[in-house]
CSV table of C-alpha atoms and ligand atoms in Angstrom, one decimal:
chain,number,residue,atom,x,y,z
G,10,MET,CA,42.3,-109.2,39.8
G,11,LYS,CA,45.5,-107.8,38.5
G,12,VAL,CA,46.5,-106.6,35.0
G,13,PHE,CA,50.0,-107.3,33.7
G,14,LYS,CA,51.7,-105.8,30.7
G,15,PHE,CA,54.7,-107.3,29.0
G,16,GLY,CA,56.4,-105.2,26.4
G,17,GLY,CA,58.3,-106.2,23.2
G,18,ALA,CA,61.6,-106.5,25.0
G,19,SER,CA,60.2,-109.1,27.5
G,20,VAL,CA,59.4,-111.5,24.6
G,21,ASN,CA,62.3,-110.8,22.2
G,22,SER,CA,64.1,-114.2,22.7
G,23,ILE,CA,63.3,-117.8,23.6
G,24,GLU,CA,65.0,-117.3,26.9
G,25,ARG,CA,62.9,-114.2,27.8
G,26,ILE,CA,59.7,-115.9,26.7
G,27,LYS,CA,60.5,-118.8,28.9
G,28,ASN,CA,61.2,-116.4,31.7
G,29,LEU,CA,57.6,-115.2,31.7
G,30,GLY,CA,56.3,-118.6,33.0
G,31,PRO,CA,57.9,-118.3,36.5
G,32,ILE,CA,56.6,-114.7,36.9
G,33,LEU,CA,53.0,-115.8,36.1
G,34,VAL,CA,53.4,-118.8,38.4
G,35,GLU,CA,54.5,-116.5,41.2
G,36,PHE,CA,51.0,-114.9,41.0
G,37,LYS,CA,49.0,-118.1,40.5
G,38,ALA,CA,46.7,-117.2,43.3
G,39,GLU,CA,45.5,-114.2,41.4
G,40,LYS,CA,43.3,-113.7,38.5
G,41,LEU,CA,45.4,-112.1,35.8
G,42,VAL,CA,44.7,-110.3,32.5
G,43,VAL,CA,48.0,-110.3,30.6
G,44,ILE,CA,48.5,-107.8,27.8
G,45,ILE,CA,51.5,-108.4,25.5
G,46,SER,CA,53.2,-106.4,22.8
G,47,ALA,CA,54.7,-107.6,19.6
G,48,MET,CA,58.1,-109.4,19.9
G,49,GLY,CA,61.2,-107.2,19.9
G,50,LYS,CA,61.3,-105.0,16.8
G,51,THR,CA,58.4,-106.8,14.9
G,52,THR,CA,56.3,-103.6,14.8
G,53,ASN,CA,59.1,-101.8,13.0
G,54,ALA,CA,59.5,-104.7,10.6
G,55,LEU,CA,55.8,-104.7,9.8
G,56,GLU,CA,55.9,-101.0,9.2
G,57,LYS,CA,58.4,-101.7,6.4
G,58,VAL,CA,56.0,-104.2,4.9
G,59,ALA,CA,53.1,-101.7,5.0
G,60,GLU,CA,55.4,-99.0,3.4
G,61,ALA,CA,56.6,-101.4,0.6
G,62,PHE,CA,53.0,-102.5,-0.1
G,63,PHE,CA,51.7,-98.9,-0.3
G,64,ALA,CA,54.6,-97.8,-2.5
G,65,GLY,CA,53.5,-100.6,-4.9
G,66,ASN,CA,56.5,-102.9,-4.2
G,67,LYS,CA,54.4,-106.0,-3.8
G,68,ASP,CA,57.4,-108.4,-4.1
G,69,LEU,CA,59.4,-106.5,-1.5
G,70,ALA,CA,56.4,-106.4,0.8
G,71,LEU,CA,55.9,-110.2,0.4
G,72,ASN,CA,59.6,-110.8,1.0
G,73,LEU,CA,59.8,-108.7,4.1
G,74,PHE,CA,56.7,-110.4,5.3
G,75,HIS,CA,58.1,-113.8,4.6
G,76,ASP,CA,61.0,-113.0,7.0
G,77,ILE,CA,58.6,-112.1,9.8
G,78,LYS,CA,56.7,-115.2,9.2
G,79,THR,CA,59.8,-117.5,9.3
G,80,ASN,CA,61.1,-115.8,12.5
G,81,HIS,CA,57.8,-116.4,14.3
G,82,LEU,CA,57.5,-119.9,13.1
G,83,ALA,CA,61.0,-120.7,14.2
G,84,ILE,CA,60.4,-119.3,17.6
G,85,ALA,CA,57.2,-121.2,18.0
G,86,GLN,CA,58.9,-124.4,16.9
G,87,GLN,CA,61.8,-124.0,19.4
G,88,LEU,CA,59.3,-123.3,22.2
G,89,MET,CA,56.9,-126.2,21.7
G,90,THR,CA,56.7,-129.8,20.9
G,91,LYS,CA,53.1,-131.2,21.0
G,92,GLY,CA,51.5,-127.7,21.1
G,93,PHE,CA,53.2,-126.6,17.9
G,94,THR,CA,50.7,-127.9,15.4
G,95,ASP,CA,47.8,-126.1,16.9
G,96,CYS,CA,49.8,-122.9,17.3
G,97,GLU,CA,51.0,-123.2,13.7
G,98,MET,CA,47.4,-123.5,12.5
G,99,GLN,CA,46.4,-120.4,14.3
G,100,LEU,CA,49.5,-118.5,13.0
G,101,ALA,CA,48.7,-119.6,9.5
G,102,ASP,CA,45.3,-118.0,9.6
G,103,PHE,CA,46.9,-114.7,10.6
G,104,PHE,CA,49.6,-115.0,7.9
G,105,THR,CA,47.0,-115.7,5.2
G,106,GLU,CA,45.0,-112.6,6.1
G,107,ILE,CA,48.0,-110.4,5.5
G,108,GLU,CA,49.2,-112.2,2.4
G,109,TRP,CA,45.8,-111.7,0.8
G,110,LEU,CA,45.9,-108.0,1.5
G,111,LEU,CA,49.5,-107.7,0.1
G,112,HIS,CA,48.3,-109.3,-3.2
G,113,ASP,CA,45.8,-106.5,-3.7
G,114,LYS,CA,46.5,-103.0,-4.8
G,115,PRO,CA,46.2,-100.1,-2.4
G,116,VAL,CA,43.0,-98.1,-3.0
G,117,ARG,CA,42.5,-96.6,0.5
G,118,ASP,CA,44.8,-94.3,2.5
G,119,TYR,CA,48.1,-95.4,4.0
G,120,ASP,CA,47.1,-95.3,7.6
G,121,TYR,CA,44.3,-97.8,7.0
G,122,TYR,CA,46.8,-100.3,5.5
G,123,TYR,CA,49.3,-99.6,8.1
G,124,ASP,CA,46.9,-100.7,10.8
G,125,GLN,CA,45.8,-103.8,8.9
G,126,VAL,CA,49.4,-105.0,8.6
G,127,VAL,CA,51.0,-103.7,11.8
G,128,CYS,CA,48.3,-105.2,14.1
G,129,LEU,CA,49.7,-108.6,13.3
G,130,GLY,CA,52.7,-108.3,15.6
G,131,GLU,CA,50.7,-108.5,18.8
G,132,LEU,CA,48.4,-111.3,17.4
G,133,LEU,CA,51.5,-113.4,16.6
G,134,SER,CA,53.3,-112.9,19.9
G,135,THR,CA,50.2,-113.6,22.0
G,136,CYS,CA,49.3,-116.6,20.0
G,137,ILE,CA,52.8,-118.1,20.5
G,138,LEU,CA,53.0,-117.1,24.2
G,139,SER,CA,49.5,-118.6,24.9
G,140,HIS,CA,50.2,-121.9,23.3
G,141,TYR,CA,53.7,-122.1,24.8
G,142,LEU,CA,52.4,-121.4,28.4
G,143,ASN,CA,49.6,-123.9,28.0
G,144,GLU,CA,52.1,-126.6,27.0
G,145,ALA,CA,54.3,-125.6,29.9
G,146,GLY,CA,51.4,-126.3,32.3
G,147,ILE,CA,50.4,-122.6,32.8
G,148,SER,CA,46.9,-122.8,31.7
G,149,ASN,CA,45.5,-119.7,30.1
G,150,LYS,CA,43.0,-118.4,27.5
G,151,TRP,CA,43.9,-116.4,24.5
G,152,VAL,CA,41.5,-113.6,23.5
G,153,ASP,CA,41.4,-111.5,20.3
G,154,VAL,CA,41.4,-108.0,21.7
G,155,ARG,CA,39.8,-106.8,18.5
G,156,ASP,CA,36.5,-108.4,19.8
G,157,LEU,CA,36.8,-106.3,22.9
G,158,ILE,CA,38.4,-102.9,22.2
G,159,ARG,CA,36.2,-100.9,19.9
G,160,THR,CA,37.7,-97.7,18.3
G,161,ASP,CA,36.8,-95.0,15.8
G,162,ASN,CA,38.5,-95.2,12.4
G,163,ASN,CA,41.2,-92.7,13.1
G,164,PHE,CA,43.8,-95.3,12.0
G,165,ARG,CA,47.2,-95.3,13.6
G,166,ASP,CA,45.9,-93.2,16.5
G,167,ALA,CA,42.5,-94.6,17.1
G,168,ASN,CA,40.2,-93.3,19.9
G,169,ILE,CA,38.5,-95.8,22.2
G,170,ASN,CA,34.8,-96.2,22.3
G,171,TRP,CA,34.7,-96.6,26.0
G,172,GLU,CA,31.0,-97.5,26.3
G,173,PHE,CA,31.2,-100.3,23.8
G,174,SER,CA,34.5,-101.7,25.0
G,175,THR,CA,33.3,-101.7,28.6
G,176,GLU,CA,30.3,-103.7,27.7
G,177,LYS,CA,32.3,-106.2,25.7
G,178,ILE,CA,35.0,-106.6,28.4
G,179,LEU,CA,32.5,-107.0,31.2
G,180,HIS,CA,30.5,-109.4,29.2
G,181,LEU,CA,33.5,-111.5,28.4
G,182,MET,CA,34.4,-111.7,32.1
G,183,ASN,CA,31.0,-113.4,32.8
G,184,GLN,CA,31.6,-116.1,30.1
G,185,PRO,CA,33.4,-119.3,30.9
G,186,ILE,CA,36.5,-118.1,29.0
G,187,GLY,CA,36.6,-114.9,31.1
G,188,GLN,CA,36.5,-117.1,34.3
G,189,SER,CA,39.9,-118.7,33.6
G,190,SER,CA,42.6,-117.5,35.9
G,191,ILE,CA,44.9,-116.1,33.1
G,192,LEU,CA,43.6,-114.3,30.1
G,193,ILE,CA,46.2,-113.4,27.4
G,194,THR,CA,45.5,-110.7,24.9
G,195,GLN,CA,47.1,-108.1,22.7
G,196,GLY,CA,48.1,-104.5,23.5
G,197,PHE,CA,48.1,-101.7,21.0
G,198,ILE,CA,45.3,-102.9,18.7
G,199,GLY,CA,41.5,-102.7,18.4
G,200,ALA,CA,38.8,-102.8,15.8
G,201,THR,CA,36.4,-100.3,14.2
G,202,ASP,CA,32.6,-100.6,13.9
G,203,ASP,CA,33.3,-102.2,10.5
G,204,ASN,CA,35.6,-104.8,12.1
G,205,GLU,CA,38.7,-103.4,10.5
G,206,SER,CA,41.8,-103.5,12.7
G,207,SER,CA,43.0,-100.2,14.2
G,208,THR,CA,46.0,-99.3,16.4
G,209,LEU,CA,46.3,-96.9,19.3
G,210,GLY,CA,49.7,-95.2,18.4
G,211,ARG,CA,53.2,-96.6,18.8
G,212,GLU,CA,54.0,-98.0,22.2
G,213,GLY,CA,50.3,-98.1,22.9
G,214,SER,CA,50.3,-101.4,24.7
G,215,ASP,CA,50.6,-99.7,28.1
G,216,TYR,CA,47.5,-97.8,27.2
G,217,THR,CA,45.6,-101.0,26.4
G,218,ALA,CA,46.6,-102.4,29.8
G,219,ALA,CA,45.3,-99.2,31.5
G,220,ILE,CA,42.0,-99.5,29.7
G,221,PHE,CA,41.6,-103.1,30.9
G,222,ALA,CA,42.6,-102.1,34.5
G,223,ASN,CA,40.1,-99.2,34.4
G,224,ILE,CA,37.2,-101.2,33.0
G,225,LEU,CA,37.8,-104.2,35.3
G,226,GLU,CA,38.6,-101.9,38.3
G,227,ALA,CA,41.7,-104.0,38.8
G,228,GLU,CA,43.6,-104.1,42.1
G,229,SER,CA,46.7,-102.8,40.2
G,230,LEU,CA,48.4,-102.7,36.9
G,231,THR,CA,52.0,-103.9,36.6
G,232,ILE,CA,54.1,-103.0,33.6
G,233,TRP,CA,57.1,-105.4,33.4
G,234,LYS,CA,60.2,-103.8,31.9
G,235,ASP,CA,63.8,-104.5,31.4
G,236,VAL,CA,64.9,-101.9,33.9
G,237,ALA,CA,65.0,-102.2,37.7
G,238,ALA,CA,62.7,-99.3,38.2
G,239,VAL,CA,61.7,-95.9,36.8
G,240,MET,CA,64.8,-93.8,36.9
G,241,ASN,CA,65.2,-90.0,37.3
G,242,ALA,CA,67.1,-89.8,34.0
G,243,ASP,CA,68.0,-92.1,31.1
G,244,PRO,CA,70.8,-94.3,32.5
G,245,LYS,CA,72.2,-94.8,29.0
G,246,VAL,CA,72.9,-91.0,28.8
G,247,PHE,CA,73.4,-90.1,32.5
G,248,GLN,CA,75.6,-92.4,34.5
G,249,ASP,CA,74.4,-91.0,37.8
G,250,ALA,CA,70.8,-91.8,37.2
G,251,VAL,CA,69.0,-93.2,40.2
G,252,SER,CA,65.9,-95.4,40.7
G,253,ILE,CA,62.8,-93.7,42.1
G,254,PRO,CA,60.9,-96.1,44.4
G,255,VAL,CA,57.7,-94.1,44.7
G,256,LEU,CA,56.1,-91.7,42.2
G,257,ASN,CA,52.7,-90.2,41.6
G,258,TYR,CA,50.5,-90.0,38.5
G,259,THR,CA,51.2,-86.3,38.1
G,260,GLU,CA,54.9,-86.8,38.0
G,261,VAL,CA,54.7,-89.7,35.6
G,262,ILE,CA,52.4,-87.9,33.2
G,263,GLU,CA,54.7,-84.9,33.2
G,264,MET,CA,57.8,-87.1,32.6
G,265,ALA,CA,56.0,-88.9,29.7
G,266,TYR,CA,54.8,-85.6,28.3
G,267,TYR,CA,58.3,-84.0,28.3
G,268,GLY,CA,59.6,-87.1,26.4
G,269,ALA,CA,60.8,-89.7,29.0
G,270,GLN,CA,60.3,-93.1,27.5
G,271,VAL,CA,58.9,-94.5,30.7
G,272,ILE,CA,55.2,-95.1,30.1
G,273,HIS,CA,52.9,-94.2,27.2
G,274,PRO,CA,51.4,-90.8,28.2
G,275,LYS,CA,47.8,-92.0,27.6
G,276,THR,CA,48.2,-94.7,30.3
G,277,ILE,CA,47.9,-92.6,33.3
G,278,LYS,CA,44.4,-91.1,33.0
G,279,PRO,CA,42.4,-94.3,33.0
G,280,LEU,CA,44.4,-95.4,36.1
G,281,GLN,CA,44.1,-92.1,37.9
G,282,ASN,CA,40.4,-91.8,37.2
G,283,LYS,CA,39.8,-95.1,39.2
G,284,GLY,CA,42.7,-94.8,41.6
G,285,ILE,CA,44.4,-97.9,40.4
G,286,PRO,CA,48.0,-98.2,41.5
G,287,LEU,CA,50.6,-98.7,38.8
G,288,HIS,CA,53.7,-100.8,39.5
G,289,VAL,CA,56.8,-100.8,37.2
G,290,LYS,CA,58.7,-104.1,37.8
G,291,CYS,CA,61.7,-105.7,36.2
G,292,PHE,CA,61.0,-108.9,34.3
G,293,LEU,CA,64.7,-109.9,34.6
G,294,ASP,CA,64.4,-110.0,38.4
G,295,SER,CA,61.0,-110.0,39.8
G,296,SER,CA,62.3,-109.8,43.4
G,297,LEU,CA,63.4,-106.1,42.8
G,298,ALA,CA,60.9,-103.6,44.3
G,299,GLY,CA,60.5,-101.5,41.1
G,300,THR,CA,58.5,-98.3,41.3
G,301,GLN,CA,55.1,-97.8,42.8
G,302,ILE,CA,53.0,-95.1,41.2
G,303,GLN,CA,49.9,-93.8,43.1
G,304,ASN,CA,47.9,-90.7,43.7
G,305,ASN,CA,49.7,-89.4,46.8
G,306,HIS,CA,51.7,-86.3,47.0
G,307,ILE,CA,55.4,-87.1,47.3
G,308,LYS,CA,58.0,-84.9,48.9
G,309,ASP,CA,61.7,-85.0,48.2
G,310,LEU,CA,61.7,-86.3,44.7
G,311,PRO,CA,65.2,-86.2,43.1
G,312,PRO,CA,65.7,-83.9,40.1
G,313,ILE,CA,64.1,-85.6,37.1
G,314,ILE,CA,65.9,-85.0,33.8
G,315,VAL,CA,64.3,-85.6,30.4
G,316,LEU,CA,65.9,-85.1,27.0
G,317,LYS,CA,63.7,-84.7,23.9
G,318,PRO,CA,65.9,-84.6,20.8
G,319,ASN,CA,64.9,-83.8,17.3
G,320,GLN,CA,63.2,-80.5,18.0
G,321,VAL,CA,62.5,-77.6,15.7
G,322,LEU,CA,62.1,-74.0,16.8
G,323,VAL,CA,59.6,-72.1,14.7
G,324,THR,CA,59.8,-68.3,15.2
G,325,MET,CA,56.9,-66.3,13.8
G,326,THR,CA,56.9,-62.5,13.7
G,327,THR,CA,54.0,-60.4,12.6
G,328,THR,CA,54.8,-58.9,9.3
G,329,ASP,CA,53.0,-55.5,9.8
G,330,PHE,CA,54.3,-55.0,13.4
G,331,SER,CA,50.9,-55.6,14.9
G,332,PHE,CA,50.9,-57.2,18.3
G,333,VAL,CA,50.7,-60.9,18.7
G,334,GLY,CA,47.1,-61.0,19.8
G,335,ASP,CA,44.0,-63.2,20.2
G,336,HIS,CA,43.3,-63.8,16.5
G,337,HIS,CA,46.9,-64.7,15.8
G,338,MET,CA,46.9,-67.2,18.6
G,339,ARG,CA,43.6,-68.6,17.6
G,340,GLU,CA,44.7,-69.0,14.0
G,341,LEU,CA,47.9,-70.6,15.0
G,342,TYR,CA,46.3,-73.1,17.4
G,343,GLY,CA,43.8,-73.9,14.8
G,344,LEU,CA,46.5,-74.7,12.3
G,345,MET,CA,48.4,-76.9,14.8
G,346,GLU,CA,45.2,-78.7,15.8
G,347,THR,CA,44.2,-79.6,12.2
G,348,MET,CA,47.8,-80.8,11.6
G,349,HIS,CA,47.9,-82.8,14.9
G,350,LEU,CA,51.0,-80.9,15.9
G,351,LYS,CA,51.6,-80.4,19.6
G,352,PRO,CA,53.9,-77.6,20.9
G,353,ASN,CA,56.4,-78.7,23.4
G,354,LEU,CA,57.4,-75.2,24.5
G,355,MET,CA,56.0,-71.9,23.5
G,356,GLN,CA,56.8,-68.2,24.3
G,357,THR,CA,55.1,-65.1,23.1
G,358,GLY,CA,56.6,-61.6,22.8
G,359,ALA,CA,55.3,-58.3,21.6
G,360,ILE,CA,55.4,-59.1,17.9
G,361,SER,CA,56.8,-62.6,17.9
G,362,LEU,CA,55.9,-66.1,18.9
G,363,MET,CA,58.3,-69.0,19.4
G,364,ILE,CA,57.3,-72.7,19.4
G,365,SER,CA,59.3,-75.8,19.8
G,366,LEU,CA,57.8,-78.9,18.2
G,367,ASP,CA,58.9,-82.4,17.3
G,368,ASP,CA,60.5,-82.4,13.9
G,369,GLN,CA,58.1,-84.0,11.5
G,370,PRO,CA,59.6,-82.5,8.4
G,371,GLU,CA,56.6,-82.7,6.2
G,372,LYS,CA,54.2,-81.3,8.7
G,373,ILE,CA,56.6,-78.6,9.8
G,374,SER,CA,57.0,-77.3,6.3
G,375,ARG,CA,53.3,-77.3,5.9
G,376,LEU,CA,52.9,-75.4,9.1
G,377,ALA,CA,55.5,-72.8,8.1
G,378,GLN,CA,53.9,-72.5,4.7
G,379,ALA,CA,50.4,-71.9,6.2
G,380,ALA,CA,51.7,-69.6,8.9
G,381,SER,CA,53.6,-67.5,6.4
G,382,GLY,CA,50.2,-66.0,5.4
G,383,ILE,CA,50.1,-64.3,8.8
G,384,PHE,CA,53.7,-64.2,10.0
G,385,GLU,CA,57.2,-64.0,8.8
G,386,VAL,CA,58.4,-67.5,9.6
G,387,GLN,CA,61.8,-68.8,10.6
G,388,VAL,CA,62.6,-72.5,11.2
G,389,GLU,CA,65.6,-73.8,13.1
G,390,LYS,CA,66.3,-77.5,13.3
G,391,GLY,CA,68.4,-80.0,15.1
G,392,LEU,CA,67.6,-78.8,18.6
G,393,THR,CA,67.2,-80.7,21.9
G,394,LEU,CA,64.7,-79.9,24.7
G,395,LEU,CA,66.0,-80.5,28.1
G,396,THR,CA,63.5,-80.6,31.0
G,397,ILE,CA,64.5,-80.7,34.6
G,398,ARG,CA,61.7,-81.2,37.2
G,399,HIS,CA,62.6,-80.3,40.8
G,400,TYR,CA,65.8,-78.6,39.7
G,401,THR,CA,68.5,-77.6,42.1
G,402,PRO,CA,71.4,-75.2,41.6
G,403,ALA,CA,73.6,-78.2,41.3
G,404,THR,CA,71.6,-79.8,38.5
G,405,ILE,CA,71.4,-76.5,36.6
G,406,GLU,CA,75.2,-76.2,36.9
G,407,GLN,CA,75.7,-79.8,35.8
G,408,HIS,CA,73.3,-79.8,32.8
G,409,VAL,CA,72.7,-76.3,31.6
G,410,ALA,CA,75.8,-74.2,32.3
G,411,ASP,CA,77.8,-75.4,29.3
G,412,LYS,CA,74.9,-75.0,26.8
G,413,ILE,CA,73.6,-72.0,24.9
G,414,ALA,CA,69.8,-71.8,24.9
G,415,VAL,CA,67.7,-70.7,22.0
G,416,LEU,CA,64.7,-70.7,24.3
G,417,GLN,CA,64.3,-71.2,28.0
G,418,GLN,CA,61.5,-71.3,30.5
G,419,GLN,CA,61.4,-71.7,34.2
G,420,SER,CA,58.6,-72.2,36.6
G,421,ARG,CA,58.7,-73.1,40.3
G,422,ASP,CA,59.3,-76.8,39.7
G,423,THR,CA,60.2,-77.1,36.1
G,424,LEU,CA,63.1,-75.8,34.0
G,425,GLN,CA,63.0,-76.2,30.2
G,426,PHE,CA,65.9,-75.4,28.0
G,427,LEU,CA,66.0,-75.7,24.3
G,428,TYR,CA,69.5,-75.9,22.8
D,502,LIG,N1,54.2,-103.1,19.4
D,502,LIG,C1,53.8,-101.7,19.4
D,502,LIG,C2,55.0,-100.8,19.2
D,502,LIG,O1,56.1,-101.3,19.1
D,502,LIG,C3,53.1,-101.4,20.7
D,502,LIG,C4,53.9,-101.5,21.9
D,502,LIG,O2,55.0,-102.0,21.9
D,502,LIG,O3,53.4,-100.9,22.9
D,502,LIG,O4,54.8,-99.6,19.1
D,503,MG,MG1,57.0,-101.7,22.8
């Protein structure tokens, strides 16, 4: 069995949706679990609906939702003839659920409503895809992943209940529906013990695919993207970016951590733990080799360059000239942990501490405020973190020489440069 994941860009037009059929047919000898994201920018559009609703702008929320609804119905109509009525009925149920919610007044916290609304993108895309493929002769079964993936109620960044989800997924596979050769389901979403929808964090569909691959001990996971392969740098920024044919889990998790938009960082652990190979392939041309990611040690990787924009540097100095010691560190880590803030780069000195973090303005000012009890705090914004793995003198010359660092760190294989 193989697990496939198709992201939003692979289903963002009629043409691209139709392109999925031939890819699935190519693998018709295999049993496939296919995880799909919301179409194109649907998740962003649904976020706007949730925001408007929570701000009390019911009419705006309903209008924005109406647009999403019309778009999806139009796509379904263009894709199908006889299958359209059934598809429309299923879509209507999803729409109604949200419209009911939007007519209420918010009484719970924002993250809860966010998940109830935003989870819809994946339900709509998979519903349309499944009906379309069935009409096109590619027989498949649609499954509501909220019946399979159980999470806690940490809405917007929910944690998986592995035991429960494993039992559900394995049970499904023993049912007639689980025996069909193509199962289609949603990435990114799950449900809590109370059957409320939850989401796993933006771009979380890769993670869902890895969860399925892990639980089903799949032969491999293939993430279908609009690029030929994983590149050593963002080709939109660096014209000399090259494809990397073979990578390992460590390298990918490092790249994702430093900010490369390759694969969701949570994806690697479930695969690594069961030794499941990850392929990154191009849905625009499935004959391209793509990138193979496995456990092996790889020699001779090219320098890998990652830019993480939108950084802040928080400099903290002890007010009474005491050394930055254990208790300062403990308190600071405690603060960051409770605020869900993750340092990207950190350096300690005799009486000062420097931390680079993603700029989340509200959280950063809360951190600065809280830390000002212990330290004198300075915040510098608008910075970029450049990370070079496997750097060479030439890459340093090319990328670093003309920049002025506010903080810099270098280990045997990684150079980080905040500017
Ligand atoms: N649709 C979700 C998002 O845009 C999940 C995903 O695409 O992986 O974040
Ligand atoms: Mg996506």
